[in-house]
CSV table of C-alpha atoms in Angstrom, one decimal:
chain,number,residue,atom,x,y,z
A,1,MET,CA,-0.1,0.4,-0.3
A,2,GLY,CA,2.9,2.4,0.9
A,3,ALA,CA,4.8,1.9,-2.3
A,4,PHE,CA,1.3,2.4,-4.2
A,5,THR,CA,0.9,5.5,-2.4
A,6,LYS,CA,4.3,6.8,-3.0
A,7,ALA,CA,3.8,6.1,-6.4
A,8,ASN,CA,1.1,7.8,-6.7
A,9,LYS,CA,1.5,11.1,-4.6
A,10,SER,CA,0.3,13.4,-6.7
A,11,GLU,CA,-3.3,11.5,-6.4
A,12,GLN,CA,-4.6,12.9,-2.9
A,13,VAL,CA,-7.6,10.8,-2.6
A,14,TYR,CA,-5.9,7.8,-2.7
A,15,ALA,CA,-3.7,9.5,0.2
A,16,THR,CA,-5.8,10.1,2.2
A,17,LYS,CA,-8.4,7.2,1.7
A,18,LEU,CA,-4.5,5.6,2.2
A,19,GLY,CA,-6.0,4.3,6.2
A,20,ASP,CA,-9.5,3.5,5.7
A,21,MET,CA,-7.7,0.8,3.0
A,22,GLU,CA,-5.2,-0.6,5.0
A,23,LYS,CA,-8.0,-1.5,8.1
A,24,LEU,CA,-10.1,-2.7,5.6
A,25,LEU,CA,-7.0,-4.8,3.6
A,26,GLU,CA,-6.2,-6.5,7.5
A,27,THR,CA,-9.8,-7.5,7.9
A,28,LEU,CA,-10.1,-9.1,4.6
A,29,GLN,CA,-6.9,-11.0,5.6
A,30,ALA,CA,-8.2,-11.9,8.6
A,31,GLY,CA,-11.2,-13.2,6.9
A,32,LEU,CA,-9.8,-15.1,4.7
A,33,HIS,CA,-7.5,-17.0,7.1
A,34,ARG,CA,-10.5,-17.7,9.1
A,35,SER,CA,-12.2,-19.1,6.3
A,36,LYS,CA,-9.4,-21.3,5.6
A,37,ALA,CA,-9.0,-22.1,9.4
A,38,SER,CA,-12.8,-23.5,9.4
A,39,GLN,CA,-11.8,-25.4,6.3
A,40,THR,CA,-9.4,-26.8,7.4
A,41,VAL,CA,-10.9,-27.9,10.9
A,42,ALA,CA,-13.9,-29.5,8.6
A,43,SER,CA,-11.3,-31.4,6.7
A,44,LEU,CA,-10.0,-33.0,10.5
A,45,GLU,CA,-13.5,-33.4,11.3
A,46,ALA,CA,-14.7,-35.2,8.2
A,47,SER,CA,-11.3,-37.3,8.4
A,48,ASP,CA,-12.3,-38.0,12.4
A,49,CYS,CA,-16.3,-39.0,11.7
A,50,GLU,CA,-14.6,-41.8,8.3
A,51,ARG,CA,-11.7,-43.0,11.2
A,52,ASN,CA,-14.2,-43.2,13.6
A,53,ASP,CA,-16.3,-45.3,11.3
A,54,ALA,CA,-13.9,-47.8,10.1
A,55,LEU,CA,-13.0,-48.4,13.0
A,56,SER,CA,-16.1,-49.1,14.6
A,57,THR,CA,-17.0,-51.5,11.9
A,58,LEU,CA,-13.8,-53.2,11.9
A,59,THR,CA,-14.1,-53.6,15.9
A,60,GLY,CA,-18.0,-54.5,15.3
A,61,LEU,CA,-17.2,-57.2,12.7
A,62,VAL,CA,-14.2,-58.6,15.2
A,63,LYS,CA,-16.6,-59.1,18.0
A,64,ALA,CA,-18.8,-60.9,16.1
A,65,PHE,CA,-16.4,-63.5,16.4
A,66,SER,CA,-16.6,-63.7,19.7
A,67,ARG,CA,-19.0,-66.7,20.5
A,68,VAL,CA,-17.6,-68.8,18.1
A,69,LYS,CA,-16.5,-71.9,18.4
A,70,GLU,CA,-13.8,-73.0,15.8
A,71,ALA,CA,-10.7,-72.9,16.9
A,72,SER,CA,-9.2,-71.4,14.2
A,73,SER,CA,-11.5,-68.7,14.2
A,74,LYS,CA,-11.1,-68.2,18.1
A,75,GLU,CA,-7.5,-67.9,17.4
A,76,VAL,CA,-8.4,-65.5,14.7
A,77,TYR,CA,-10.9,-63.3,16.9
A,78,ASP,CA,-8.3,-63.5,19.9
A,79,LYS,CA,-5.2,-62.2,18.1
A,80,LEU,CA,-7.3,-59.3,16.4
A,81,SER,CA,-9.1,-58.9,20.0
A,82,LYS,CA,-6.1,-57.5,21.2
A,83,LEU,CA,-4.9,-55.9,18.7
A,84,PHE,CA,-8.0,-54.0,18.9
A,85,LYS,CA,-7.6,-52.9,22.6
A,86,ASN,CA,-4.8,-50.7,22.0
A,87,TYR,CA,-7.2,-48.3,19.8
A,88,ALA,CA,-10.1,-48.6,22.0
A,89,GLY,CA,-8.8,-44.9,23.0
A,90,LEU,CA,-9.0,-43.2,19.5
A,91,THR,CA,-12.7,-42.4,18.6
A,92,SER,CA,-12.3,-40.0,21.5
A,93,MET,CA,-9.3,-38.6,19.5
A,94,SER,CA,-8.7,-35.5,17.2
A,95,TYR,CA,-7.6,-34.7,14.2
A,96,GLU,CA,-7.7,-30.9,15.4
A,97,LYS,CA,-6.6,-31.1,18.7
A,98,GLU,CA,-3.7,-33.1,17.8
A,99,ALA,CA,-2.9,-30.6,14.6
């Protein structure tokens, strides 16, 4: 803005409006930043939902085999069940908070 004002010194209207234009520019830039931040938050929230849905589906599928009596299926269930215990609190986490 300052360079523009210097280059157009003879135009008094630019010099008198410079303060107003700088304030408006700051407001515009702040709004653009908020918009980008809002888009990022929305994207992270969508990723959280997708992750949570996938984990819930997989956990439900594994739990479906908890009462199976067949030895090989029971063995697979036991291994997967132990593995999924590592992710027990994952659905309460947020990518936004981690970022």
